[in-house]
């Protein structure tokens, strides 16, 4: 297991806000923005939307901020609007974002991916329909997808081409080059996306992988491509920088890849320089008795827990984690080293600052950048100047005033014993 250390954490201080060191990279807390596709890229490159979208998480105080899945080659995107880092021209555009995140004390992270047979589709809001020749008329022609085997992703999907040895080498080179560009673009953490039914998952799961050569058949054969991708990325990704790996801990509805497979995979990944397993699930359908992971709070935490204990690798828990005490309990229980969140942070990008208050961090406003915390601290000083219920008048002129009525809600403590902010 590589080194993840807590720094400056008093025994009772919330673990969520304890610093965390992985290789040479230090995060100020354990709150991670999980990758979120935006379908807003232009020719793969990020635009102002991405700066603002990711920047608001940095202002809100998240420690590690992942960009969305970023394709290693143009055909590795899902749609024409997906992100990529497949030309050197992309580097400067991402650098603008990483510089901004760094300036706010956040750790910028990139998730590299290849959609494989799930590529060549329209956007998420349209339900990812496979592109057809008709889409070419509005500038979005379909493309030939690739996979481990010529097995279509679903009933309406055209079959992909199975990668031969030369094709595999070519994608491995693209993974390497994408890792090199990610470093040049200023990212501190690189994650390999091997989940959600995308290319690496298409090699791992026997539902998609029907190969009879060295990349298929046994679990060892099916894991080979994943291991080669890790080696290709590690070749360019420096030894002092953390490498994460997002795995489908279990395939999902009707799947065939289970947690025992993930534990074996995780051990092999750790030997090859992966630091953290990001434990998600699903994305690969088929026919077996496996049920989908139920969408209940923290439904994937058990996967992170098992992998951490049985494979001896650090893990990141993700999936319907929404409350501060839930996140804190996950860390305290030892199920995971980091907590990743997507939708709750989209709903409330300032969640880390609110969580710090709820978990009793004394100077919780310091989670914000000084431009915010300075003013917010001043606002809190009014609490001392004007205790709730104190007799107060509002001046109208030098000689006139009207009495002030305290709104009832400011006189009642909240459920957590605190009074509402904003006085
Ligand atoms: C808008 C959106 C886009 C997403 N895009 C990605 C992605 O690019 N890569 C990925 O691995 N997961 C992606 N996910 C999944 C999230 O990273 C996360 O695993 C999932 O939403 C569960 O976490 P949550 O319950 O906190 O939202 C996306 C989720 C959302 C809501």
CSV table of C-alpha atoms and ligand atoms in Angstrom, one decimal:
chain,number,residue,atom,x,y,z
A,1,UNK,CA,0.0,0.0,0.0
A,2,UNK,CA,1.4,3.4,-0.9
A,3,UNK,CA,1.4,6.2,1.6
A,4,UNK,CA,-1.8,8.0,2.6
A,5,UNK,CA,-1.2,9.9,5.8
A,6,UNK,CA,-3.3,12.1,7.9
A,7,UNK,CA,-1.7,15.4,8.9
A,8,UNK,CA,-2.6,17.5,11.9
A,9,UNK,CA,-5.7,15.5,12.9
A,10,UNK,CA,-6.5,15.7,16.6
A,11,UNK,CA,-8.2,12.5,17.8
A,12,UNK,CA,-11.7,14.0,18.0
A,13,UNK,CA,-11.4,16.5,15.1
A,14,UNK,CA,-13.5,15.5,12.1
A,15,UNK,CA,-11.6,13.1,9.8
A,16,UNK,CA,-13.4,14.6,6.8
A,17,UNK,CA,-11.3,17.8,7.5
A,18,UNK,CA,-8.0,16.1,8.3
A,19,UNK,CA,-5.4,16.7,5.7
A,20,UNK,CA,-4.4,13.8,3.5
A,21,UNK,CA,-1.1,13.1,1.8
A,22,UNK,CA,-0.8,10.7,-1.1
A,23,UNK,CA,2.7,10.4,-2.5
A,24,UNK,CA,3.8,14.1,-2.8
A,25,UNK,CA,0.3,15.5,-3.1
A,26,UNK,CA,-1.5,16.9,-0.1
A,27,UNK,CA,-5.2,17.6,0.0
A,28,UNK,CA,-6.5,19.9,2.7
A,29,UNK,CA,-9.5,17.6,3.4
A,30,UNK,CA,-11.0,14.3,2.3
A,31,UNK,CA,-13.9,15.7,0.2
A,32,UNK,CA,-13.5,14.8,-3.4
A,33,UNK,CA,-15.6,16.1,-6.3
A,34,UNK,CA,-16.4,13.0,-8.3
A,35,UNK,CA,-16.1,13.2,-12.1
A,36,UNK,CA,-19.2,14.7,-13.8
A,37,UNK,CA,-19.5,14.8,-17.6
A,38,UNK,CA,-20.9,18.1,-18.8
A,39,UNK,CA,-21.3,17.6,-22.6
A,40,UNK,CA,-20.1,21.2,-23.0
A,41,UNK,CA,-16.6,20.7,-24.5
A,42,UNK,CA,-15.7,22.0,-27.9
A,43,UNK,CA,-13.6,19.7,-30.0
A,44,UNK,CA,-12.7,18.0,-26.7
A,45,UNK,CA,-11.4,21.1,-25.1
A,46,UNK,CA,-12.8,22.8,-22.0
A,47,UNK,CA,-14.5,26.2,-22.2
A,48,UNK,CA,-15.6,28.9,-19.7
A,49,UNK,CA,-18.3,26.6,-18.4
A,50,UNK,CA,-15.7,24.2,-17.1
A,51,UNK,CA,-13.8,26.9,-15.4
A,52,UNK,CA,-16.9,28.1,-13.5
A,53,UNK,CA,-18.3,24.6,-12.9
A,54,UNK,CA,-15.1,23.3,-11.4
A,55,UNK,CA,-14.2,26.7,-9.9
A,56,UNK,CA,-17.3,26.8,-7.7
A,57,UNK,CA,-16.3,23.6,-6.0
A,58,UNK,CA,-12.9,25.1,-5.2
A,59,UNK,CA,-14.6,28.2,-3.7
A,60,UNK,CA,-16.9,25.8,-1.7
A,61,UNK,CA,-13.8,24.1,-0.2
A,62,UNK,CA,-13.5,20.7,-1.7
A,63,UNK,CA,-10.1,19.2,-1.3
A,64,UNK,CA,-9.7,17.2,-4.6
A,65,UNK,CA,-11.6,18.3,-7.7
A,66,UNK,CA,-12.0,15.8,-10.6
A,67,UNK,CA,-12.7,17.0,-14.1
A,68,UNK,CA,-15.1,14.9,-16.0
A,69,UNK,CA,-14.1,11.7,-17.9
A,70,UNK,CA,-11.6,13.0,-20.5
A,71,UNK,CA,-11.1,10.9,-23.6
A,72,UNK,CA,-7.6,9.8,-24.6
A,73,UNK,CA,-8.5,9.9,-28.3
A,74,UNK,CA,-11.3,11.5,-30.2
A,75,UNK,CA,-13.2,8.2,-30.8
A,76,UNK,CA,-12.9,7.5,-27.1
A,77,UNK,CA,-15.5,10.2,-26.4
A,78,UNK,CA,-19.1,9.2,-25.8
A,79,UNK,CA,-20.5,12.2,-27.8
A,80,UNK,CA,-19.1,15.0,-29.9
A,81,UNK,CA,-19.5,17.3,-26.9
A,82,UNK,CA,-17.4,15.1,-24.4
A,83,UNK,CA,-14.1,16.2,-23.0
A,84,UNK,CA,-10.8,15.0,-24.4
A,85,UNK,CA,-7.1,15.5,-23.9
A,86,UNK,CA,-5.9,14.1,-27.2
A,87,UNK,CA,-4.0,17.0,-28.8
A,88,UNK,CA,-1.2,19.2,-27.4
A,89,UNK,CA,-3.5,22.2,-28.1
A,90,UNK,CA,-5.8,21.0,-25.2
A,91,UNK,CA,-3.0,21.5,-22.6
A,92,UNK,CA,-3.2,25.3,-22.3
A,93,UNK,CA,-7.0,25.3,-22.0
A,94,UNK,CA,-6.8,22.8,-19.0
A,95,UNK,CA,-3.9,24.7,-17.5
A,96,UNK,CA,-6.1,27.7,-17.1
A,97,UNK,CA,-8.4,25.6,-15.0
A,98,UNK,CA,-5.8,23.8,-12.9
A,99,UNK,CA,-4.0,27.1,-12.2
A,100,UNK,CA,-7.3,28.5,-10.9
A,101,UNK,CA,-8.0,25.5,-8.7
A,102,UNK,CA,-4.4,25.5,-7.4
A,103,UNK,CA,-4.8,29.2,-6.5
A,104,UNK,CA,-7.7,28.3,-4.2
A,105,UNK,CA,-5.8,25.5,-2.5
A,106,UNK,CA,-7.6,22.6,-4.3
A,107,UNK,CA,-6.0,19.6,-5.9
A,108,UNK,CA,-6.9,19.4,-9.6
A,109,UNK,CA,-7.5,15.8,-10.8
A,110,UNK,CA,-8.2,14.4,-14.2
A,111,UNK,CA,-10.1,11.2,-15.1
A,112,UNK,CA,-8.8,9.7,-18.3
A,113,UNK,CA,-11.2,7.4,-20.2
A,114,UNK,CA,-12.2,5.6,-23.4
A,115,UNK,CA,-15.9,4.8,-24.0
A,116,UNK,CA,-15.2,2.0,-26.4
A,117,UNK,CA,-18.4,0.5,-27.7
A,118,UNK,CA,-20.5,3.0,-25.6
A,119,UNK,CA,-19.2,5.8,-27.8
A,120,UNK,CA,-20.8,7.5,-30.8
A,121,UNK,CA,-23.9,8.6,-29.0
A,122,UNK,CA,-25.9,11.7,-28.5
A,123,UNK,CA,-25.9,13.5,-25.1
A,124,UNK,CA,-27.1,12.4,-21.7
A,125,UNK,CA,-30.2,14.5,-21.8
A,126,UNK,CA,-31.4,12.7,-24.9
A,127,UNK,CA,-30.6,9.3,-23.2
A,128,UNK,CA,-27.4,8.6,-25.1
A,129,UNK,CA,-29.0,7.5,-28.4
A,130,UNK,CA,-26.5,5.8,-30.8
A,131,UNK,CA,-25.7,8.3,-33.6
A,132,UNK,CA,-26.9,7.5,-37.1
A,133,UNK,CA,-26.1,8.8,-40.6
A,134,UNK,CA,-29.0,11.3,-40.1
A,135,UNK,CA,-27.0,13.0,-37.3
A,136,UNK,CA,-24.3,13.8,-39.8
A,137,UNK,CA,-26.6,16.5,-41.3
A,138,UNK,CA,-26.2,18.5,-38.1
A,139,UNK,CA,-22.5,18.0,-37.9
A,140,UNK,CA,-22.5,15.0,-35.6
A,141,UNK,CA,-21.6,12.0,-37.8
A,142,UNK,CA,-21.4,8.5,-36.1
A,143,UNK,CA,-18.1,6.8,-35.9
A,144,UNK,CA,-17.0,3.2,-35.8
A,145,UNK,CA,-16.5,2.1,-32.1
A,146,UNK,CA,-14.0,-0.3,-30.7
A,147,UNK,CA,-14.1,-2.9,-27.9
A,148,UNK,CA,-12.6,-6.1,-26.7
A,149,UNK,CA,-15.1,-8.1,-28.9
A,150,UNK,CA,-17.6,-7.4,-31.5
A,151,UNK,CA,-20.5,-7.4,-29.0
A,152,UNK,CA,-22.9,-4.4,-29.2
A,153,UNK,CA,-23.4,-2.3,-26.1
A,154,UNK,CA,-27.2,-2.6,-26.4
A,155,UNK,CA,-30.1,-3.5,-28.7
A,156,UNK,CA,-29.9,-0.3,-30.8
A,157,UNK,CA,-26.1,-0.1,-30.9
A,158,UNK,CA,-24.0,-1.1,-34.0
A,159,UNK,CA,-21.4,-3.7,-33.2
A,160,UNK,CA,-17.9,-2.4,-32.3
A,161,UNK,CA,-14.7,-3.7,-34.0
A,162,UNK,CA,-12.6,-5.9,-31.7
A,163,UNK,CA,-9.2,-4.5,-31.1
A,164,UNK,CA,-6.4,-6.5,-32.6
A,165,UNK,CA,-2.8,-6.4,-31.2
A,166,UNK,CA,-1.9,-3.3,-33.2
A,167,UNK,CA,-5.1,-1.6,-32.1
A,168,UNK,CA,-4.4,-2.4,-28.5
A,169,UNK,CA,-0.9,-1.0,-28.8
A,170,UNK,CA,-2.3,2.1,-30.4
A,171,UNK,CA,-4.7,2.8,-27.5
A,172,UNK,CA,-2.0,2.1,-25.0
A,173,UNK,CA,0.1,4.8,-26.7
A,174,UNK,CA,-2.9,7.2,-26.5
A,175,UNK,CA,-3.3,6.5,-22.7
A,176,UNK,CA,0.4,7.3,-22.3
A,177,UNK,CA,0.2,10.5,-24.3
A,178,UNK,CA,-3.0,11.6,-22.5
A,179,UNK,CA,-1.1,11.1,-19.1
A,180,UNK,CA,1.8,13.2,-20.4
A,181,UNK,CA,-0.5,16.0,-21.4
A,182,UNK,CA,-2.4,15.8,-18.1
A,183,UNK,CA,0.9,16.4,-16.3
A,184,UNK,CA,1.7,19.3,-18.6
A,185,UNK,CA,-1.7,20.7,-18.0
A,186,UNK,CA,-1.1,20.9,-14.2
A,187,UNK,CA,-3.1,18.0,-12.9
A,188,UNK,CA,-1.8,16.5,-9.6
A,189,UNK,CA,-3.9,13.3,-9.6
A,190,UNK,CA,-4.7,11.1,-12.6
A,191,UNK,CA,-7.5,8.5,-12.5
A,192,UNK,CA,-8.1,5.7,-15.0
A,193,UNK,CA,-11.8,5.2,-15.7
A,194,UNK,CA,-12.3,1.4,-15.9
A,195,UNK,CA,-15.9,1.4,-14.8
A,196,UNK,CA,-19.5,2.1,-16.1
A,197,UNK,CA,-19.2,-0.3,-19.0
A,198,UNK,CA,-16.4,1.7,-20.8
A,199,UNK,CA,-13.5,0.3,-22.7
A,200,UNK,CA,-11.4,-1.2,-19.8
A,201,UNK,CA,-14.6,-2.6,-18.2
A,202,UNK,CA,-15.3,-4.1,-21.7
A,203,UNK,CA,-12.1,-6.1,-21.3
A,204,UNK,CA,-12.7,-7.0,-17.7
A,205,UNK,CA,-16.2,-8.3,-17.9
A,206,UNK,CA,-16.9,-11.7,-19.6
A,207,UNK,CA,-20.2,-10.2,-20.7
A,208,UNK,CA,-18.4,-8.0,-23.2
A,209,UNK,CA,-15.1,-9.8,-23.6
A,210,UNK,CA,-15.5,-13.0,-25.6
A,211,UNK,CA,-11.8,-13.1,-26.8
A,212,UNK,CA,-9.9,-16.4,-26.9
A,213,UNK,CA,-6.4,-14.7,-27.1
A,214,UNK,CA,-4.2,-13.5,-24.2
A,215,UNK,CA,-6.6,-10.6,-23.5
A,216,UNK,CA,-9.6,-12.8,-22.8
A,217,UNK,CA,-10.8,-16.0,-21.4
A,218,UNK,CA,-9.6,-16.4,-17.8
A,219,UNK,CA,-9.8,-13.5,-15.3
A,220,UNK,CA,-6.0,-13.1,-15.7
A,221,UNK,CA,-6.5,-12.7,-19.5
A,222,UNK,CA,-9.4,-10.2,-19.1
A,223,UNK,CA,-7.3,-8.1,-16.5
A,224,UNK,CA,-4.3,-7.9,-18.9
A,225,UNK,CA,-5.5,-4.8,-20.8
A,226,UNK,CA,-6.3,-2.9,-17.5
A,227,UNK,CA,-2.8,-3.7,-16.2
A,228,UNK,CA,-1.2,-2.6,-19.5
A,229,UNK,CA,-3.1,0.7,-19.4
A,230,UNK,CA,-1.8,1.3,-15.8
A,231,UNK,CA,1.7,0.6,-16.9
A,232,UNK,CA,1.3,2.8,-20.0
A,233,UNK,CA,0.0,5.7,-17.8
A,234,UNK,CA,2.6,5.2,-15.1
A,235,UNK,CA,5.3,5.4,-17.7
A,236,UNK,CA,4.4,9.1,-18.2
A,237,UNK,CA,2.8,9.9,-14.8
A,238,UNK,CA,5.6,10.6,-12.4
A,239,UNK,CA,6.3,8.4,-9.4
A,240,UNK,CA,5.6,11.2,-6.9
A,241,UNK,CA,2.0,11.8,-8.3
A,242,UNK,CA,-1.0,9.7,-7.2
A,243,UNK,CA,-2.7,7.4,-9.6
A,244,UNK,CA,-6.4,6.5,-8.9
A,245,UNK,CA,-8.4,3.7,-10.7
A,246,UNK,CA,-12.2,3.8,-10.9
A,247,UNK,CA,-13.5,0.2,-11.0
A,248,UNK,CA,-16.9,-1.3,-11.4
A,249,UNK,CA,-16.8,-3.2,-8.1
A,250,UNK,CA,-19.6,-5.3,-9.5
A,251,UNK,CA,-21.0,-5.2,-13.1
A,252,UNK,CA,-24.5,-4.3,-12.2
A,253,UNK,CA,-27.8,-5.7,-13.4
A,254,UNK,CA,-27.2,-9.2,-14.8
A,255,UNK,CA,-23.5,-8.8,-14.4
A,256,UNK,CA,-20.8,-11.4,-14.2
A,257,UNK,CA,-17.9,-9.5,-12.6
A,258,UNK,CA,-18.1,-9.6,-8.8
A,259,UNK,CA,-16.4,-8.2,-5.7
A,260,UNK,CA,-14.0,-11.1,-5.5
A,261,UNK,CA,-12.8,-10.3,-9.0
A,262,UNK,CA,-12.3,-6.7,-7.9
A,263,UNK,CA,-10.2,-7.6,-4.9
A,264,UNK,CA,-7.8,-9.7,-7.1
A,265,UNK,CA,-7.7,-6.8,-9.6
A,266,UNK,CA,-7.0,-4.3,-6.9
A,267,UNK,CA,-4.0,-6.3,-5.7
A,268,UNK,CA,-2.5,-6.4,-9.2
A,269,UNK,CA,-3.2,-2.6,-9.6
A,270,UNK,CA,-1.4,-1.8,-6.3
A,271,UNK,CA,1.6,-3.7,-7.5
A,272,UNK,CA,1.7,-1.6,-10.6
A,273,UNK,CA,1.5,1.8,-8.8
A,274,UNK,CA,-2.2,2.5,-8.3
A,275,UNK,CA,-2.7,4.3,-5.0
A,276,UNK,CA,-6.5,4.5,-4.6
A,277,UNK,CA,-9.4,2.4,-5.9
A,278,UNK,CA,-12.4,4.5,-6.6
A,279,UNK,CA,-15.2,2.0,-5.9
A,280,UNK,CA,-18.3,2.5,-8.1
A,281,UNK,CA,-20.4,-0.1,-9.8
A,282,UNK,CA,-22.6,-0.9,-12.7
A,283,UNK,CA,-22.7,0.0,-16.4
A,284,UNK,CA,-22.4,-3.5,-17.8
A,285,UNK,CA,-25.6,-5.4,-18.4
A,286,UNK,CA,-26.2,-8.9,-19.3
A,287,UNK,CA,-27.9,-12.1,-18.2
A,288,UNK,CA,-27.1,-13.6,-14.9
A,289,UNK,CA,-28.6,-13.6,-11.4
A,290,UNK,CA,-26.8,-10.4,-10.3
A,291,UNK,CA,-29.1,-7.6,-9.2
A,292,UNK,CA,-28.3,-3.9,-9.6
A,293,UNK,CA,-26.8,-2.1,-6.7
A,294,UNK,CA,-29.8,-0.7,-4.8
A,295,UNK,CA,-29.9,3.1,-4.9
A,296,UNK,CA,-30.0,3.7,-1.2
A,297,UNK,CA,-27.7,6.1,0.8
A,298,UNK,CA,-24.1,4.9,0.6
A,299,UNK,CA,-25.0,1.9,-1.5
A,300,UNK,CA,-21.4,1.3,-2.7
A,301,UNK,CA,-19.6,1.9,0.6
A,302,UNK,CA,-19.5,-1.9,1.3
A,303,UNK,CA,-17.4,-2.3,-1.9
A,304,UNK,CA,-14.8,0.3,-0.8
A,305,UNK,CA,-14.7,-1.4,2.6
A,306,UNK,CA,-14.1,-4.9,1.3
A,307,UNK,CA,-11.5,-3.8,-1.2
A,308,UNK,CA,-9.6,-1.8,1.5
A,309,UNK,CA,-9.6,-4.6,3.9
A,310,UNK,CA,-8.9,-7.5,1.6
A,311,UNK,CA,-6.7,-6.0,-1.0
A,312,UNK,CA,-4.8,-3.6,1.3
A,313,UNK,CA,-5.2,-0.6,-1.0
A,314,UNK,CA,-6.6,2.8,-0.2
A,315,UNK,CA,-10.2,3.3,-1.3
A,316,UNK,CA,-12.6,6.1,-2.2
A,317,UNK,CA,-16.3,5.7,-1.4
A,318,UNK,CA,-18.9,7.2,-3.7
A,319,UNK,CA,-22.6,6.9,-4.4
A,320,UNK,CA,-25.4,8.7,-2.6
A,321,UNK,CA,-23.3,10.2,0.1
A,322,UNK,CA,-25.0,13.4,1.0
A,323,UNK,CA,-24.7,14.3,4.7
A,324,UNK,CA,-21.7,15.4,6.7
A,325,UNK,CA,-22.2,12.7,9.5
A,326,UNK,CA,-22.6,10.0,6.8
A,327,UNK,CA,-19.3,11.0,5.2
A,328,UNK,CA,-17.6,11.3,8.5
A,329,UNK,CA,-18.9,7.9,9.6
A,330,UNK,CA,-17.6,6.2,6.4
A,331,UNK,CA,-14.1,7.5,7.2
A,332,UNK,CA,-14.3,6.7,10.9
A,333,UNK,CA,-15.4,3.1,10.2
A,334,UNK,CA,-12.3,2.6,8.1
A,335,UNK,CA,-14.3,1.8,5.0
A,336,UNK,CA,-12.5,4.4,2.9
A,337,UNK,CA,-9.8,7.0,2.9
A,338,UNK,CA,-11.6,9.5,0.8
A,339,UNK,CA,-15.3,10.4,0.2
A,340,UNK,CA,-16.3,11.4,-3.4
A,341,UNK,CA,-19.6,13.2,-4.1
A,342,UNK,CA,-21.2,14.2,-7.4
A,343,UNK,CA,-24.9,15.2,-7.3
A,344,UNK,CA,-24.9,16.6,-3.8
A,345,UNK,CA,-22.1,19.0,-4.7
A,346,UNK,CA,-23.8,20.0,-7.9
A,347,UNK,CA,-26.8,20.8,-5.7
A,348,UNK,CA,-24.7,22.6,-3.1
A,349,UNK,CA,-21.2,23.4,-4.1
A,350,UNK,CA,-20.6,25.0,-0.7
A,351,UNK,CA,-21.3,21.7,1.0
A,352,UNK,CA,-17.8,21.4,2.5
A,353,UNK,CA,-18.2,24.7,4.4
A,354,UNK,CA,-21.7,23.7,5.7
A,355,UNK,CA,-20.3,20.2,6.6
A,356,UNK,CA,-17.5,21.9,8.6
A,357,UNK,CA,-20.0,23.9,10.6
A,358,UNK,CA,-22.1,20.9,11.2
A,359,UNK,CA,-19.2,18.7,12.3
A,360,UNK,CA,-18.0,21.4,14.7
A,361,UNK,CA,-14.9,22.6,13.0
A,362,UNK,CA,-14.1,25.8,15.1
A,363,UNK,CA,-13.2,28.1,12.2
A,364,UNK,CA,-15.5,26.5,9.7
A,365,UNK,CA,-15.5,29.7,7.5
A,366,UNK,CA,-11.8,29.2,6.8
A,367,UNK,CA,-13.0,26.4,4.4
A,368,UNK,CA,-13.9,29.3,2.0
A,369,UNK,CA,-11.2,31.5,0.4
A,370,UNK,CA,-10.4,34.7,2.3
A,371,UNK,CA,-12.5,36.9,0.0
A,372,UNK,CA,-15.6,35.1,1.4
A,373,UNK,CA,-14.5,34.1,4.9
A,374,UNK,CA,-13.4,37.6,5.9
A,375,UNK,CA,-16.9,39.0,5.3
A,376,UNK,CA,-18.7,36.0,6.7
A,377,UNK,CA,-16.7,36.2,9.9
A,378,UNK,CA,-17.7,39.8,10.2
A,379,UNK,CA,-21.3,38.8,9.8
A,380,UNK,CA,-21.0,36.3,12.6
A,381,UNK,CA,-19.6,39.0,14.9
A,382,UNK,CA,-23.1,40.6,14.8
A,383,UNK,CA,-24.2,37.6,16.9
A,384,UNK,CA,-22.2,38.9,19.8
A,385,UNK,CA,-23.2,42.6,19.3
A,386,UNK,CA,-26.9,41.8,19.1
A,387,UNK,CA,-27.8,38.6,21.0
A,388,UNK,CA,-31.1,37.1,19.7
A,389,UNK,CA,-34.0,38.7,21.5
A,390,UNK,CA,-32.1,41.7,22.7
A,391,UNK,CA,-34.0,45.0,22.6
A,392,UNK,CA,-33.1,46.8,19.4
A,393,UNK,CA,-34.4,49.8,17.4
A,394,UNK,CA,-33.9,50.7,13.8
A,395,UNK,CA,-33.0,54.4,13.3
A,396,UNK,CA,-35.1,56.5,10.9
A,397,UNK,CA,-33.3,59.8,11.5
A,398,UNK,CA,-31.2,61.5,14.2
A,399,UNK,CA,-34.3,61.7,16.4
A,400,UNK,CA,-36.6,59.0,15.2
A,401,UNK,CA,-36.5,55.2,15.4
A,402,UNK,CA,-38.8,52.2,15.2
A,403,UNK,CA,-38.6,49.2,17.4
A,404,UNK,CA,-37.2,46.0,15.9
A,405,UNK,CA,-39.1,42.7,16.1
A,406,UNK,CA,-36.9,39.6,16.1
A,407,UNK,CA,-38.2,37.0,13.5
A,408,UNK,CA,-39.2,34.0,15.5
A,409,UNK,CA,-37.0,31.6,13.6
A,410,UNK,CA,-33.9,33.5,14.8
A,411,UNK,CA,-34.9,32.9,18.4
A,412,UNK,CA,-35.2,29.1,18.0
A,413,UNK,CA,-32.1,26.9,18.0
A,414,UNK,CA,-31.9,24.6,15.0
A,415,UNK,CA,-31.9,20.8,15.4
A,416,UNK,CA,-28.2,20.8,15.9
A,417,UNK,CA,-28.4,23.3,18.7
A,418,UNK,CA,-27.1,26.2,16.6
A,419,UNK,CA,-29.1,29.3,15.7
A,420,UNK,CA,-29.6,30.2,12.0
A,421,UNK,CA,-26.8,32.1,10.4
A,422,UNK,CA,-27.2,35.5,8.7
A,423,UNK,CA,-27.9,37.8,11.6
B,1,LIG,C1,-23.8,14.8,-14.2
B,1,LIG,C2,-23.0,13.6,-13.9
B,1,LIG,C3,-22.0,13.2,-14.7
B,1,LIG,C4,-21.2,12.1,-14.4
B,1,LIG,N1,-20.1,11.9,-15.2
B,1,LIG,C5,-19.2,10.9,-14.8
B,1,LIG,C6,-17.9,10.8,-15.4
B,1,LIG,O1,-17.5,11.6,-16.3
B,1,LIG,N2,-17.1,9.8,-15.0
B,1,LIG,C7,-17.5,9.0,-14.0
B,1,LIG,O2,-16.7,8.0,-13.7
B,1,LIG,N3,-18.7,9.1,-13.4
B,1,LIG,C8,-19.5,10.1,-13.7
B,1,LIG,N4,-20.6,10.2,-13.0
B,1,LIG,C9,-20.9,9.4,-11.8
B,1,LIG,C10,-20.4,10.2,-10.6
B,1,LIG,O3,-19.0,10.4,-10.6
B,1,LIG,C11,-20.8,9.4,-9.3
B,1,LIG,O4,-20.0,8.2,-9.2
B,1,LIG,C12,-22.3,9.1,-9.2
B,1,LIG,O5,-23.0,10.2,-9.6
B,1,LIG,C13,-22.6,8.7,-7.7
B,1,LIG,O6,-22.3,9.7,-6.8
B,1,LIG,P1,-23.4,10.7,-6.2
B,1,LIG,O7,-24.5,9.9,-5.6
B,1,LIG,O8,-22.7,11.5,-5.2
B,1,LIG,O9,-23.9,11.6,-7.4
B,1,LIG,C14,-21.5,11.3,-13.3
B,1,LIG,C15,-22.6,11.7,-12.5
B,1,LIG,C16,-23.3,12.8,-12.8
B,1,LIG,C17,-24.5,13.1,-11.8
